Amino acid sequence: MAECHPVGFQWVMEAKARGAKVIHIDPRFTRTSAVADSYVPIRAGSDIAFLGGIVKYILDNDKYFKDYVVAYTNASFLVGEGFVDSEDLGGLFSGYDEEKGSYDMSSWAYDGVDEEPAGGAGHHLGSGGPSLDPSNIKRDETLQHPRTVFQVLKRHYARYTPEMVEEICGVPPELFHEVCEAVTANSGRERTTCWVYSVGWTHHSVGVQYIRGSAIIQLLLGNMGRPGGGILALRGHASIQGSTDIPTLFNILPGYLPMPKAGDPDTFDDYLDTIRTPEQKGFWAEAESYVVSLLKAWWGDAATKGNDWCFDYLPRITGDHGTYQTAIDMNDDKVEGYFLLGQNPAVGSAHGKLQRLGMSHLKWLVVRDLNMIESATFWKDGPEIATGELKTEEIGTEVFFLPAAAHTEKSGSFTQTQRMLQWHHKAVDPPGDCTSELEFFFLLGKKLKERLADSVLERDLPLQRLTWDYSVDEKGEPSAADVLREINGRHLSGDKSGQPLSAYTEMKPDGSTAGGCWIYTGVYADDVNQAARRKPGQEQDWVATEWGWAWPANRRQLYNRASADPDGKPWSERKAYLSWDADQGKWVGPDVPDFVVDKPPSYRPPKGAAGADGLAGDDPFIMQADGKGWLYAPSGLLDGPMPVHYEPHESPVRNALHPQQASPTREVYKRQDNLSNPSGDDPGSDVFPYVFTTYRLTEHHTAGGMSRWLPYLSELQPEFFCEVSPEHARERGLEHLGWATIITARSAIEARVLVTERVVPLTMGGRTIHQVGLPYHWGVGADAVVSGDSANDLFGLTLDPNVHIQESKAASCDIQPGRRPTGPALLRLVEEYRSRAGITVETGNTLKTVKP
Amino acid sequence: MDLRTTFLSWPVVRQLTGDDPLGRGRAAQSAHTAALVPRTSTADRVVDSVCPYCAVGCGQKVYVKDERVIQIEGDPSSPVSRGRLCPKGSASEQLVNSPGRATRVRYRKPFATDWQDLDLETAVDMIVERIVDTRKRTWQDIDANGHKTRRTLGIASLGGATLDNEENYLIKKLFTALGAIQVENQARI
Amino acid sequence: MSPRGRRRDEFQMVPDAHFTSYYGRPVVKAAPWTADIPAYLFLGGLAGGSSLLAAGAQATGRDSLRRTSRLGALVGISLSMAALVHDLGKPARFANMLRVAKPTSPMSVGTWVLTAYGPMAGLAGVAELRPFLPRSLRDGAVGRLLGAAGTPAGALAALAAPAVASYTAVLLSDTATPSWHEAHRELPFVFVGSAAAAAGGLGLLGASLHDAGPARRLAVGGALLELAAEHRMEQSMGLAAEPLRAGTPGRFMRASKALTAFGAVTAAVLGGRSRVAAGLAGAALMAGSACTRFGVFEAGQESARDPKYTVVPQRERLNARLGS
Amino acid sequence: MTYDPATASGWVDAPARKGFFTDTSVCIGCKACEVACKEWNAVPDDGMSFLGSSYDNTGALGASTWRHVAFIEQKKPVDLGMPSTARPGADGDGRADFRWLMESDVCKHCTHAACLDVCPTGSLFRTEFGTVVVQDEICNGCGYCVPACPFGVIDRRIGEKDTPKVGVAQKCTLCYDRIGEGLEPACAKACPTKSIQFGDLDELRERAQSRVDVLHAAGVHDAKLYGESEGDGVGGMGAFFLLLDEPEVYGLPPDPVVTTKDLPAMWKKAGLAALTLLAGAVAAFAGSGS
């Protein structure tokens, strides 16, 4: 956190000064470790074992927050009899289909919910999780029934002992014990513990389950929804949260509504049923209002009840259309045109070669950026030109480079990592040909509408009828505030016709409201740009709700109902946040309640009540279909109801827990251009004996598009380097400040060597494992102030099935002293490694490795 | 210039006549130095902004003089950042004013070995044509199973995590209306 | 002894000494000066010594010595000023040296001394050129003025000359450069000795045997002073004397000693009899003087580049103070 | 009464002396100070060289580096409550202690500043805030301040002709222009963890002492102040530090002394030497007749 979010880290330092204990668990000793109370070196890719070990410690030692767990989590819910745990099937849960490489999740359901929820899982879902009718769920509040989630959990993690943690993670038992003690001692009524993660947890084939692991701990310890608690995702781009909320993502529509998928039947109602069941609790039950309002925002008067609000205008998805699948499709000549909007996949995406080769197959490419990034110049100075794999004169890709406007040259909002929208005002006009995306896409849309205005083709109707009339200034730039107003939504009829909506609860399914992103409704309440509020923090209380605007409804902390006990009283004075004020008949506190504001703790929904009315007064997890925090996910996740330790797709280590080596549901691509290293104890795995991981440095930003062109940042970290331990350096003959070549089945890259004791050889199972650390900011090109080989070139594509995010935080490699060969000799080196390891397209790609 | 004034402002004279006989302080101060003011105080305007790098969302103040950004620093009012900035945030002024920044449209013809110039309007018109053509060629009303898809898989987009919400909204809205579904950003990466 | 054991981390590149440093990087910065500065030191000393000789020669009627010394001073001071200006980062701003008069700054003091000395030495030197002027000029007002000015100018120059020759020692010593600062007790004597030897050497080279007696005596005396003071200096400098004995500065210093000793002995024994021997002795003494300046200069630079010379004495001093 | 360098330099009714307190115990080595300084003061980049001194690729303070963050990786006996960690498997016994120190170095703005003392043009001068500042348009690049500084801070800028302020001595100004209007220096303002604190020197010294007390109470016995004492060789530093190890570990001189402290003695010796020369010259002529 100190490394990548130094300014956010001021609050950690502040807490530390007040006595908070800071523990840093990371394969790499970072600037965070330097000021942490404890640093725990861990093998990249082993965190679930570590987290599972903590779960076991909590359960074995009765360290969980019993009142919280019983009241606010699904610990007491009974799991159906058909469920078989991974502990009993060698690492697979019940329902695994070897053919499809996926699970039939019906056996994971709660007892009393006997069929697989209609919603499916993974990318087919919005953020609401699967829909679910909770009314018949059986429970045992003593937590003693063997099929309670609590007991299932206990059995599931029974083998995650400190010794097992050591064997898998390389963390000595006493150090592990110290973490367990610290985390549990600092949780409960009086204290809370916060977990912070970043892409070190998401870039795995089981990334979602990493987060689930910490969620289980936080729920058991009563750390969710309470001040100082929670799980904080530190996101790395100014509006990466916003770009998920208002997604430039294939599988969702604004506000985490799922994209409709092709199928039969494919009606509006079918679609709605995948989002919610009419019986479910919580605010997702109103999804129809959100969808209709979105469609009204996009197609205006053309969207009517009669035509299902133009639901048919939405294109359908048929599987994974994520960026990696798209890159593969480019290589297969399925994609003609590609827009890169402030993104540098030639450097920043996994498997850089596949990305660059993919782009060489395009008919046309539009790159919009502040700087002439490597993705715009791959055709003339990319690494494949040097190896002879590509020849400039043979690349048919037409490239448009359009310079972009900077944040000072346009108005708009960023949504930061805590879901807070903040408005930045335009300060100056963009220089030269630079334009904002807003202006560019507005213009593009206008021109496309003009171009196709006379078309009579049915496929052009959605464009022709698309609402696209934003006010423009004297220079022709569209008003960002106008767009935010549309996002916020407005009343279309009645007294308030034309006025902005003030909350998503005002949205209606009857076409009387429009709104582009329901969770953002309220950002323009009272016709005021709430995101632009800047009441100084010094003039506000510590929650500072009058600075910017956080979705939903300006709530700063989600699930904050859980900060009070079931009766609505704070768990403790020290940790008071929200409480029920019986006199006023409402929830009070420094934050906006994440709850129906006047619903008393004692409220119990009548039988059959659904939606918000279906939430009891002690159901704090209002977006969950059962109102509870999920220790066990009966559905929604494609790779299991509870996290299981699997080895990364490429690992020099055999899974110590299960015959099942890696996640049986990970997405693999068996292709000649995406070969994998042998893993575990497969033949040839010793050719790649080391673990490597990638990361950022404080001095740079991701693929370098906003840092490697700046002398002030470039001079601070001018060259690509690898970090190795002195022991590892000795083993391989690497010299400090010399060069090293790092090799995988995909490529070989060179880096300067930084020998440092910050890298720790791990002892696990009597074996020493060396890890190589690689910052990934550099790329091969001619325009940046500093350049170098790209760490992402080492990775292949293997994805988490839930979110299609690549595994790029743990893989195996070899490292050798000296510079890599250049030209075709580089390809020969990689080929030599492949043949030594006996690599074929099948290598490492067998999903099920449990032998029957 | 008045010779007398010039002589009296000679630091040696000021040394001999003032409180700084050793000439190490006030006597040695030049007129230029005495007139120094921070450039922020002479800015034409100060604009509220937000750091464009990571997602902490630090508040920034952008100082503008003669329609040029002359300084960017932290906004002390921000309850998030309290006026502080990391090295990247502190480099924001260089980000927007860097001489290495690309400010002209560049165009590479298929198979060409170098860039050529192109004006913005023409570039947008050409992109419109490419979209229309590709969409026409790759349009898919139904998939292999006969299910309605009404889309194109011929156009993809990547980016958005550094962009404004409003920009992403238009991107998603336009591409969806065009039937282009491979709209992605850093959040997947 | 050293406060801490030597760093053994294999990637710590610390020189071979028992002390701690930051990656072996210098603590203080070496002066950003090039050969201009030791050349300036030499030429300034030569000029100062020569002005003294010239004044004496004037007073005692030794024309060839007067002429040689005045011209030597003129050339010396001109070249030394050129070297000084050349070494500036902003030569055009040389005149800013006269903005202030700072007793805390040897360079400021030196500037004012040179301001007094330079024109006088210059005038005296130019006066010697009178015979070479075209007749019209020589016999005109300018020529007559020159003729009249030569003697008083030479005398005034001689008054300032000792300061010119000695202040440069303070110029070097008043720094954090270990081998310069630690030399501060004896360096002025080394430098005036060196100046005397150089000026005397020039006199030996340029003046007739008949006139060169004082030059010889000054040269021999200066050389002895220089050698003695330098020896004593090395004893008193502690660790900072080390660079004077090693590497390039060591070679300069050894050459200086050999040349100076050779010049002094030759001058003393043969200088009064043989014009050739006198010339040889003079040249050796001048070269020896130049080597001294380059040697001391380079030793200082070396001492600044190696953190050992900064850290070790300070650490010892500190530990002694803390009683550890 | 405390010696006030501003008053001593002719400033009447000088404001309280300003300075930096750099608390290395909370430094996270982000280098925001380096960049913020360069942005504000338009200091050019200092070259793209990979030094590999841990994460330090800046190397040292200089003409184009006015803030420099030092990184020190070291094995060290553990102090309770300190940023330290076990390093399993590193040594024979399986555990060794390791820590990563960071320190943002800067010009010390000495009470007795050698650079300022030796400057022959008056370019370097003492401001009313007690700080030491180069006046760019006065400096003629004589370079004398460079070897004079006991900390190796100031340097003459080298570069191409178009490099701003090339040939001129450069160093931290403690943002003279900013503090004149009541603003914080750029580095202190940016510093995410307030490792760099700007303020009235008296108050900073008190704050620093209480921080040391807190750290000592927490068992961090290594914590010590550097440069806060008026009794040191430079009369106390306007920018002082809380260090967790000996100064030389960070590249700081352990016992710096302003060189001009010895200047009176030097002038005396020089005078004596001058007289010796004069006497020698007189002697050379004496007794020889005319």
XYZ file of N, CA and C in Angstrom, chain C residues 166-291:
378
model
N 49.981 34.092 -0.442
C 49.608 33.248 0.699
C 48.113 32.974 0.803
N 47.279 33.894 0.273
C 45.838 33.716 0.514
C 45.308 32.448 -0.118
N 45.966 32.007 -1.192
C 45.444 30.832 -1.895
C 45.461 29.587 -1.010
N 46.349 29.573 -0.026
C 46.348 28.442 0.904
C 45.045 28.432 1.698
N 44.638 29.621 2.097
C 43.381 29.715 2.839
C 42.206 29.373 1.930
N 42.349 29.779 0.665
C 41.290 29.472 -0.305
C 41.009 27.971 -0.316
N 42.055 27.182 -0.331
C 41.854 25.735 -0.346
C 41.436 25.212 1.034
N 42.106 25.723 2.047
C 41.859 25.153 3.373
C 40.467 25.472 3.907
N 39.915 26.571 3.458
C 38.604 26.961 3.992
C 37.502 26.201 3.267
N 37.613 24.902 3.259
C 36.624 24.036 2.630
C 36.449 22.805 3.509
N 35.498 21.991 3.131
C 35.292 20.729 3.843
C 36.069 19.598 3.182
N 36.892 19.959 2.215
C 37.721 18.955 1.548
C 38.812 18.517 2.521
N 38.793 17.264 2.954
C 39.633 16.868 4.089
C 41.103 17.216 3.926
N 41.703 16.887 2.793
C 43.143 17.087 2.668
C 43.515 18.553 2.460
N 42.565 19.383 2.196
C 42.841 20.817 2.142
C 42.661 21.436 3.521
N 41.509 21.051 4.108
C 41.222 21.690 5.392
C 42.225 21.279 6.457
N 42.559 20.017 6.482
C 43.471 19.532 7.516
C 44.878 20.100 7.345
N 45.139 20.654 6.153
C 46.462 21.221 5.880
C 46.552 22.682 6.305
N 45.482 23.184 6.935
C 45.387 24.643 7.036
C 46.483 25.289 7.887
N 47.107 24.523 8.766
C 48.133 25.131 9.628
C 49.427 25.422 8.848
N 49.773 24.529 7.957
C 51.064 24.667 7.269
C 50.951 25.082 5.815
N 49.786 24.921 5.254
C 49.688 25.149 3.810
C 50.120 26.555 3.387
N 49.809 27.616 4.177
C 50.266 28.946 3.751
C 51.784 28.994 3.608
N 52.478 28.286 4.499
C 53.939 28.297 4.415
C 54.429 27.491 3.220
N 53.744 26.389 2.960
C 54.088 25.611 1.771
C 53.900 26.478 0.529
N 52.781 27.199 0.523
C 52.478 27.967 -0.689
C 53.403 29.182 -0.847
N 53.727 29.880 0.256
C 54.640 31.019 0.065
C 56.035 30.510 -0.266
N 56.408 29.392 0.327
C 57.696 28.798 -0.023
C 57.722 28.443 -1.495
N 56.624 27.841 -1.917
C 56.509 27.441 -3.316
C 56.554 28.666 -4.231
N 55.892 29.742 -3.792
C 55.878 30.978 -4.583
C 57.290 31.552 -4.673
N 57.962 31.551 -3.538
C 59.323 32.097 -3.522
C 60.240 31.269 -4.420
N 60.082 29.951 -4.329
C 60.925 29.082 -5.145
C 60.655 29.312 -6.622
N 59.379 29.448 -6.968
C 59.022 29.642 -8.376
C 59.534 30.984 -8.879
N 59.289 32.043 -8.071
C 59.714 33.370 -8.506
C 61.234 33.441 -8.576
N 61.874 32.850 -7.572
C 63.326 32.829 -7.598
C 63.816 32.039 -8.801
N 63.124 30.929 -9.069
C 63.477 30.100 -10.214
C 63.372 30.888 -11.505
N 62.318 31.671 -11.606
C 62.156 32.479 -12.808
C 63.297 33.492 -12.907
N 63.636 34.070 -11.757
C 64.739 35.031 -11.742
C 66.031 34.361 -12.203
N 66.248 33.135 -11.746
C 67.442 32.410 -12.144
C 67.455 32.177 -13.648
N 66.273 31.920 -14.161
C 66.157 31.650 -15.587
C 66.391 32.906 -16.417
N 65.820 34.024 -15.924
C 65.750 35.197 -16.791
C 66.820 36.256 -16.537
N 67.321 36.323 -15.314
C 68.231 37.415 -14.999
C 69.678 36.999 -15.273
N 70.514 37.986 -15.395
C 71.926 37.705 -15.590
C 72.508 37.152 -14.292
N 73.587 36.439 -14.421
C 74.230 35.874 -13.236
C 74.539 36.967 -12.217
N 74.885 38.082 -12.776
C 75.235 39.214 -11.929
C 74.068 39.687 -11.081
N 72.923 39.698 -11.710
C 71.731 40.218 -11.017
C 71.012 39.166 -10.191
N 71.305 37.910 -10.416
C 70.412 36.843 -9.937
C 70.637 36.435 -8.491
N 71.560 37.027 -7.830
C 71.851 36.639 -6.451
C 70.638 36.572 -5.547
N 69.878 37.652 -5.441
C 68.706 37.615 -4.555
C 67.706 36.543 -4.994
N 67.566 36.404 -6.304
C 66.643 35.380 -6.796
C 67.086 34.009 -6.329
N 68.390 33.802 -6.373
C 68.918 32.516 -5.956
C 68.644 32.285 -4.472
N 68.909 33.333 -3.718
C 68.706 33.181 -2.276
C 67.225 32.965 -1.953
N 66.391 33.742 -2.657
C 64.941 33.571 -2.426
C 64.496 32.165 -2.827
N 65.035 31.717 -3.946
C 64.654 30.393 -4.435
C 65.062 29.309 -3.454
N 66.275 29.393 -3.010
C 66.768 28.356 -2.095
C 66.004 28.423 -0.779
N 65.820 29.636 -0.307
C 65.079 29.781 0.949
C 63.654 29.281 0.810
N 63.020 29.689 -0.298
C 61.641 29.264 -0.528
C 61.536 27.758 -0.616
N 62.476 27.175 -1.329
C 62.441 25.728 -1.495
C 62.584 25.032 -0.152
N 63.512 25.527 0.659
C 63.699 24.913 1.973
C 62.436 25.050 2.816
N 61.852 26.264 2.761
C 60.612 26.491 3.521
C 59.521 25.540 3.040
N 59.406 25.455 1.746
C 58.354 24.602 1.188
C 58.538 23.159 1.636
N 59.754 22.665 1.493
C 60.010 21.268 1.826
C 59.778 21.012 3.318
N 60.235 21.946 4.122
C 60.076 21.753 5.561
C 58.599 21.823 5.967
N 57.929 22.838 5.434
C 56.522 23.023 5.801
C 55.679 21.860 5.310
N 56.011 21.388 4.124
C 55.236 20.282 3.569
C 55.414 19.036 4.424
N 56.646 18.823 4.845
C 56.920 17.663 5.683
C 56.111 17.744 6.986
N 56.148 18.882 7.557
C 55.435 19.081 8.807
C 53.913 18.947 8.599
N 53.468 19.473 7.488
C 52.042 19.408 7.156
C 51.571 17.946 7.097
N 52.337 17.145 6.409
C 51.940 15.730 6.280
C 51.872 15.049 7.650
N 52.745 15.490 8.555
C 52.718 14.900 9.896
C 51.458 15.290 10.654
N 50.995 16.511 10.405
C 49.890 17.025 11.238
C 48.508 16.724 10.670
N 48.478 16.220 9.448
C 47.164 16.077 8.796
C 46.420 14.798 9.165
N 47.136 13.887 9.774
C 46.477 12.625 10.105
C 46.118 11.861 8.848
N 44.939 11.228 8.884
C 44.499 10.393 7.769
C 44.463 11.179 6.455
N 44.174 12.478 6.557
C 44.011 13.286 5.347
C 45.307 13.455 4.580
N 46.439 13.063 5.193
C 47.714 13.155 4.481
C 47.858 12.035 3.458
N 47.062 10.997 3.668
C 47.195 9.797 2.830
C 47.115 10.099 1.327
N 46.165 10.893 0.891
C 46.065 11.153 -0.554
C 47.295 11.872 -1.111
N 48.028 12.559 -0.247
C 49.226 13.250 -0.734
C 50.303 12.257 -1.141
N 50.129 11.031 -0.713
C 51.183 10.040 -0.963
C 50.772 9.004 -1.996
N 49.531 9.011 -2.358
C 49.055 7.932 -3.234
C 48.619 8.474 -4.593
N 48.670 7.614 -5.555
C 48.075 7.914 -6.861
C 48.667 9.139 -7.534
N 47.832 9.806 -8.295
C 48.283 10.974 -9.047
C 48.841 12.067 -8.140
N 48.093 12.448 -7.088
C 48.662 13.488 -6.234
C 49.987 13.052 -5.621
N 50.107 11.778 -5.288
C 51.363 11.280 -4.732
C 52.509 11.466 -5.720
N 52.232 11.183 -6.975
C 53.260 11.354 -7.999
C 53.643 12.827 -8.126
N 52.656 13.692 -8.113
C 52.938 15.131 -8.171
C 53.807 15.555 -6.989
N 53.439 15.075 -5.815
C 54.153 15.511 -4.624
C 55.589 14.982 -4.625
N 55.755 13.752 -5.071
C 57.110 13.209 -5.126
C 57.952 13.977 -6.145
N 57.342 14.276 -7.292
C 58.040 15.051 -8.316
C 58.388 16.428 -7.777
N 57.433 16.997 -7.058
C 57.644 18.331 -6.501
C 58.858 18.334 -5.580
N 58.890 17.348 -4.700
C 59.987 17.305 -3.734
C 61.326 17.121 -4.453
N 61.356 16.215 -5.402
C 62.598 15.939 -6.115
C 63.056 17.167 -6.883
N 62.123 17.774 -7.603
C 62.484 18.934 -8.416
C 62.932 20.091 -7.539
N 62.192 20.298 -6.459
C 62.500 21.419 -5.575
C 63.872 21.212 -4.923
N 64.083 19.991 -4.432
C 65.374 19.715 -3.791
C 66.513 19.844 -4.799
N 66.294 19.274 -5.958
C 67.311 19.359 -7.006
C 67.593 20.814 -7.363
N 66.498 21.569 -7.570
C 66.633 22.985 -7.950
C 67.368 23.765 -6.884
N 66.999 23.498 -5.625
C 67.600 24.259 -4.533
C 69.096 23.956 -4.434
N 69.434 22.671 -4.476
C 70.839 22.287 -4.351
C 71.643 22.834 -5.531
N 71.095 22.649 -6.722
C 71.790 23.128 -7.918
C 71.988 24.636 -7.845
N 70.900 25.338 -7.451
C 70.995 26.797 -7.368
C 72.045 27.202 -6.349
N 72.011 26.519 -5.206
C 72.915 26.911 -4.126
C 74.369 26.624 -4.497
N 74.585 25.471 -5.101
C 75.953 25.053 -5.359
C 76.505 25.655 -6.642
N 75.712 25.571 -7.729
C 76.223 25.981 -9.037
C 75.581 27.257 -9.564
N 74.456 27.667 -8.944
C 73.636 28.750 -9.497
C 74.372 30.056 -9.632
N 75.342 30.275 -8.759
C 76.041 31.540 -8.823
C 77.157 31.533 -9.858
N 77.449 30.348 -10.391
C 78.598 30.283 -11.273
C 78.216 30.013 -12.726
N 77.262 29.127 -12.882
C 76.945 28.717 -14.256
C 75.558 29.218 -14.666
N 75.532 29.886 -15.803
C 74.238 30.362 -16.328
C 73.346 29.179 -16.629
N 73.952 28.126 -17.167
C 73.175 26.930 -17.514
C 72.630 26.274 -16.259
N 73.505 26.136 -15.264
C 73.063 25.515 -14.016
C 71.960 26.345 -13.373
N 72.125 27.666 -13.424
C 71.114 28.546 -12.845
C 69.782 28.351 -13.556
N 69.888 28.300 -14.891
C 68.657 28.116 -15.671
C 67.991 26.787 -15.344
N 68.807 25.755 -15.274
C 68.281 24.423 -14.962
C 67.639 24.422 -13.578
N 68.341 25.009 -12.634
C 67.805 25.075 -11.278
C 66.490 25.854 -11.264
N 66.491 26.983 -12.001
C 65.280 27.809 -12.045
C 64.111 27.040 -12.615
N 64.359 26.353 -13.716
C 63.277 25.592 -14.348
C 62.779 24.498 -13.406
N 63.722 23.827 -12.742
C 63.333 22.749 -11.820
C 62.489 23.299 -10.671
N 62.886 24.435 -10.170
C 62.139 25.008 -9.053
C 60.733 25.429 -9.478
N 60.653 26.019 -10.667
C 59.321 26.396 -11.161
C 58.461 25.153 -11.355
N 59.048 24.145 -11.969
C 58.288 22.905 -12.175
C 57.908 22.295 -10.834
N 58.835 22.341 -9.893
C 58.542 21.798 -8.564
C 57.396 22.543 -7.921
N 57.407 23.849 -8.066
C 56.322 24.645 -7.492
C 54.986 24.260 -8.115
N 54.987 24.135 -9.434
C 53.740 23.761 -10.118
C 53.274 22.393 -9.629
N 54.231 21.458 -9.468
C 53.850 20.115 -9.001
C 53.248 20.173 -7.606
